[in-house]
Amino acid sequence: DTAVSQTPKYLVTQMGNDKSIKCEQNLGHDTMYWYKQDSKKFLKIMFSYNNKELIINETVPNRFSPKSPDKAHLNLHINSLELGDSAVYFCASSKPGLAYEQYFGPGTRLTVT
Amino acid sequence: GDSVTQMEGPVTLSEEAFLTINCTYTATGYPSLFWYVQYPGEGLQLLLKATKADDKGSNKGFEATYRKETTSFHLEKGSVQVSDSAVYFCALSDQSNTGKLIFGQGTTLQVKP
């Protein structure tokens, strides 16, 4: 039983392309997050949605657009990919009242060439 | 702004050695503090937490005590195993109650048999 799943696990693409990463959680949580982990393992939050409403939007380029069709899904669409977007992207979720106890997916390694 | 600083890695230990990974923080107010662990190829998992000064979080033989006077939350384990090899992240919650976690840079632990 996968709690937080992401697809794809690996994504290799060229500069300028548009790509999406999907995330689903079956934990019944109402808040979901996207994090970016760079090559030095530094982890930074990008977005957070609570019940399909955007509540955290860090200083992320407009090329990144999260979409939450329902509270179990949070997808990340990236336009006009750049070399600097290469990273591991993690989805996470948390339950009501315990926002800081987050459950992470396995990550999507994005490589832009 | 709020920040978390961890000791530089990698930390290499022999099995059954004592582990300390230092973590200090800067924050306004009274954040909650966390240790997350990332095993190779996986997402992060919550290891332990402490929500107020002098609280001790513990799990799987790991412990950390919230020290307000020294703004520290050092992770310790009395006897490490090869299976503890992973990247360990110290984190704090910001005061916005949105679930935003601020992570340290991570410390890689390698335990040799």
Short mmCIF file of C-alpha atoms in Angstrom, two decimals:
data_model
loop_
_atom_site.label_atom_id
_atom_site.label_comp_id
_atom_site.label_asym_id
_atom_site.label_seq_id
_atom_site.Cartn_x
_atom_site.Cartn_y
_atom_site.Cartn_z
CA ASP A 1 0.00 0.00 0.00
CA THR A 2 1.75 3.10 -1.26
CA ALA A 3 1.00 6.13 0.91
CA VAL A 4 2.37 8.96 -1.23
CA SER A 5 3.19 8.07 -4.83
CA GLN A 6 4.77 10.10 -7.59
CA THR A 7 5.07 9.54 -11.32
CA PRO A 8 7.36 9.39 -13.08
CA LYS A 9 10.31 8.37 -10.91
CA TYR A 10 12.81 9.61 -13.48
CA LEU A 11 12.30 12.29 -16.11
CA VAL A 12 14.92 13.27 -18.68
CA THR A 13 14.02 16.06 -21.05
CA GLN A 14 15.49 18.88 -23.09
CA MET A 15 15.60 22.57 -22.33
CA GLY A 16 12.48 24.42 -23.41
CA ASN A 17 10.13 21.47 -23.03
CA ASP A 18 7.05 21.39 -20.81
CA LYS A 19 6.59 18.49 -18.38
CA SER A 20 4.34 17.40 -15.54
CA ILE A 21 4.91 15.39 -12.39
CA LYS A 22 1.96 13.74 -10.68
CA CYS A 23 1.43 13.05 -6.99
CA GLU A 24 -1.25 11.06 -5.24
CA GLN A 25 -1.76 10.22 -1.57
CA ASN A 26 -4.11 7.61 -0.16
CA LEU A 27 -3.73 8.64 3.49
CA GLY A 28 -6.82 10.84 3.62
CA HIS A 29 -4.66 13.89 4.32
CA ASP A 30 -5.92 17.31 3.42
CA THR A 31 -2.66 19.17 2.86
CA MET A 32 -0.09 18.44 0.18
CA TYR A 33 3.29 19.96 -0.62
CA TRP A 34 5.94 20.14 -3.32
CA TYR A 35 9.62 20.37 -2.37
CA LYS A 36 12.73 20.75 -4.50
CA GLN A 37 15.97 19.02 -3.46
CA ASP A 38 19.08 20.26 -5.24
CA SER A 39 22.27 18.38 -5.99
CA LYS A 40 23.67 19.22 -2.54
CA LYS A 41 20.58 17.66 -0.91
CA PHE A 42 19.27 21.06 0.19
CA LEU A 43 15.50 20.82 0.51
CA LYS A 44 13.18 23.77 0.01
CA ILE A 45 9.41 24.01 -0.04
CA MET A 46 7.82 25.29 -3.23
CA PHE A 47 4.05 25.02 -2.78
CA SER A 48 1.42 23.80 -0.40
CA TYR A 49 -2.28 23.11 -0.95
CA ASN A 50 -4.92 22.58 1.70
CA ASN A 51 -8.19 21.11 0.45
CA LYS A 52 -7.37 22.29 -3.08
CA GLU A 53 -6.55 25.82 -1.89
CA LEU A 54 -3.05 27.24 -2.36
CA ILE A 55 -1.62 28.25 1.04
CA ILE A 56 2.14 28.38 0.48
CA ASN A 57 3.70 29.79 -2.65
CA GLU A 58 7.41 30.42 -2.20
CA THR A 59 9.41 32.54 -4.61
CA VAL A 60 9.15 30.04 -7.41
CA PRO A 61 9.31 31.09 -11.09
CA ASN A 62 5.97 31.42 -12.85
CA ARG A 63 7.02 28.54 -15.09
CA PHE A 64 6.06 26.24 -12.21
CA SER A 65 2.33 25.78 -11.75
CA PRO A 66 0.78 23.40 -9.23
CA LYS A 67 -2.66 21.97 -9.83
CA SER A 68 -4.82 20.19 -7.28
CA PRO A 69 -7.87 18.53 -8.87
CA ASP A 70 -8.90 17.09 -5.50
CA LYS A 71 -7.36 16.81 -2.07
CA ALA A 72 -5.71 13.47 -2.86
CA HIS A 73 -3.78 14.79 -5.87
CA LEU A 74 -1.28 17.58 -6.40
CA ASN A 75 0.42 17.82 -9.77
CA LEU A 76 3.32 20.03 -10.78
CA HIS A 77 3.56 21.41 -14.29
CA ILE A 78 6.76 23.04 -15.47
CA ASN A 79 6.93 25.15 -18.63
CA SER A 80 10.01 26.02 -20.65
CA LEU A 81 12.36 23.82 -18.66
CA GLU A 82 15.83 25.19 -17.85
CA LEU A 83 19.06 23.46 -16.86
CA GLY A 84 18.69 24.82 -13.33
CA ASP A 85 15.42 22.96 -12.89
CA SER A 86 17.35 19.69 -12.69
CA ALA A 87 16.70 18.36 -9.19
CA VAL A 88 14.72 15.81 -7.24
CA TYR A 89 11.14 16.91 -6.62
CA PHE A 90 9.32 15.52 -3.61
CA CYS A 91 5.63 15.51 -2.92
CA ALA A 92 4.44 15.28 0.69
CA SER A 93 1.18 15.31 2.62
CA SER A 94 0.02 15.87 6.18
CA LYS A 95 -3.12 15.37 8.21
CA PRO A 96 -5.26 18.08 9.80
CA GLY A 97 -3.70 19.59 12.90
CA LEU A 98 -0.34 17.91 12.29
CA ALA A 99 0.92 19.96 9.39
CA TYR A 100 4.55 19.53 10.36
CA GLU A 101 4.48 15.73 10.40
CA GLN A 102 4.77 15.24 6.70
CA TYR A 103 4.77 12.03 4.68
CA PHE A 104 7.00 12.16 1.65
CA GLY A 105 6.80 10.42 -1.69
CA PRO A 106 9.82 8.66 -3.22
CA GLY A 107 10.76 11.65 -5.37
CA THR A 108 11.02 12.39 -9.08
CA ARG A 109 14.51 12.95 -10.44
CA LEU A 110 14.27 15.54 -13.21
CA THR A 111 17.24 15.96 -15.53
CA VAL A 112 17.18 18.77 -18.06
CA THR A 113 19.75 18.50 -20.87
CA GLY B 1 14.57 34.82 8.82
CA ASP B 2 14.40 31.44 10.47
CA SER B 3 17.19 29.02 9.67
CA VAL B 4 18.69 25.66 10.62
CA THR B 5 22.37 24.75 10.58
CA GLN B 6 23.68 21.19 10.77
CA MET B 7 27.17 19.84 11.06
CA GLU B 8 28.91 19.15 7.79
CA GLY B 9 29.05 15.60 6.61
CA PRO B 10 29.73 12.98 5.67
CA VAL B 11 29.98 11.32 9.05
CA THR B 12 31.57 7.89 8.88
CA LEU B 13 31.32 5.56 11.86
CA SER B 14 31.91 1.92 12.63
CA GLU B 15 28.99 -0.24 13.68
CA GLU B 16 28.07 0.14 17.39
CA ALA B 17 29.76 3.56 17.64
CA PHE B 18 28.07 6.52 19.33
CA LEU B 19 26.47 9.05 17.02
CA THR B 20 25.99 12.78 17.46
CA ILE B 21 24.78 15.05 14.67
CA ASN B 22 24.72 18.68 15.72
CA CYS B 23 21.85 20.99 14.84
CA THR B 24 21.34 24.61 15.83
CA TYR B 25 18.56 26.93 14.83
CA THR B 26 17.61 30.58 14.60
CA ALA B 27 13.95 31.41 14.97
CA THR B 28 11.55 33.97 16.30
CA GLY B 29 9.09 32.61 18.79
CA TYR B 30 8.94 28.97 19.79
CA PRO B 31 9.13 26.63 16.84
CA SER B 32 8.71 22.88 16.93
CA LEU B 33 11.83 20.92 15.98
CA PHE B 34 12.14 17.77 13.92
CA TRP B 35 14.59 15.22 12.63
CA TYR B 36 13.78 13.62 9.30
CA VAL B 37 15.74 10.75 7.72
CA GLN B 38 16.19 9.97 4.04
CA TYR B 39 17.33 6.46 3.17
CA PRO B 40 19.02 5.96 -0.22
CA GLY B 41 16.57 6.34 -3.08
CA GLU B 42 13.63 7.18 -0.84
CA GLY B 43 11.68 10.18 0.39
CA LEU B 44 12.08 11.69 3.84
CA GLN B 45 10.55 10.09 6.92
CA LEU B 46 9.85 11.77 10.22
CA LEU B 47 12.24 10.30 12.79
CA LEU B 48 11.37 12.30 15.91
CA LYS B 49 10.05 15.65 17.07
CA ALA B 50 9.94 18.01 20.05
CA THR B 51 7.40 20.77 20.40
CA LYS B 52 8.65 22.77 23.39
CA ALA B 53 11.78 23.53 25.38
CA ASP B 54 13.30 20.59 27.28
CA ASP B 55 11.16 18.07 25.39
CA LYS B 56 13.03 14.95 24.34
CA GLY B 57 12.01 13.26 21.13
CA SER B 58 12.95 9.61 20.66
CA ASN B 59 12.42 6.85 18.13
CA LYS B 60 14.30 3.73 16.99
CA GLY B 61 17.09 4.37 19.52
CA PHE B 62 17.60 7.96 18.35
CA GLU B 63 17.09 10.87 20.75
CA ALA B 64 17.19 14.66 20.60
CA THR B 65 16.45 17.25 23.28
CA TYR B 66 15.05 20.72 22.55
CA ARG B 67 17.51 23.11 24.22
CA LYS B 68 16.18 26.64 24.10
CA GLU B 69 19.14 28.15 25.94
CA THR B 70 21.59 26.91 23.32
CA THR B 71 19.06 26.88 20.42
CA SER B 72 20.08 23.31 19.66
CA PHE B 73 18.49 19.97 18.84
CA HIS B 74 21.36 17.52 18.51
CA LEU B 75 20.60 13.99 17.33
CA GLU B 76 22.18 11.10 19.25
CA LYS B 77 22.20 7.32 19.13
CA GLY B 78 24.15 5.08 21.45
CA SER B 79 25.02 2.32 19.00
CA VAL B 80 24.60 2.78 15.26
CA GLN B 81 23.95 0.00 12.77
CA VAL B 82 24.79 -0.29 9.09
CA SER B 83 21.05 0.14 8.39
CA ASP B 84 21.22 3.65 9.91
CA SER B 85 23.24 4.85 6.91
CA ALA B 86 21.18 7.68 5.48
CA VAL B 87 20.91 11.46 5.22
CA TYR B 88 19.57 13.15 8.35
CA PHE B 89 17.76 16.48 8.20
CA CYS B 90 17.06 18.79 11.11
CA ALA B 91 14.04 21.05 10.59
CA LEU B 92 11.92 23.62 12.34
CA SER B 93 8.38 24.74 11.84
CA ASP B 94 7.77 28.37 11.11
CA GLN B 95 5.15 30.31 13.06
CA SER B 96 2.62 30.60 10.27
CA ASN B 97 0.89 27.28 11.05
CA THR B 98 0.85 26.49 7.34
CA GLY B 99 3.06 23.42 7.57
CA LYS B 100 6.09 25.21 6.22
CA LEU B 101 9.21 23.39 7.37
CA ILE B 102 12.66 24.94 7.20
CA PHE B 103 15.33 22.29 6.73
CA GLY B 104 19.02 22.21 7.47
CA GLN B 105 21.37 21.15 4.72
CA GLY B 106 21.35 17.49 5.71
CA THR B 107 24.13 15.33 7.15
CA THR B 108 25.11 12.09 5.46
CA LEU B 109 25.85 9.22 7.83
CA GLN B 110 27.73 6.17 6.63
CA VAL B 111 28.08 3.25 9.02
CA LYS B 112 30.67 0.60 8.18
CA PRO B 113 30.51 -3.01 9.42
#
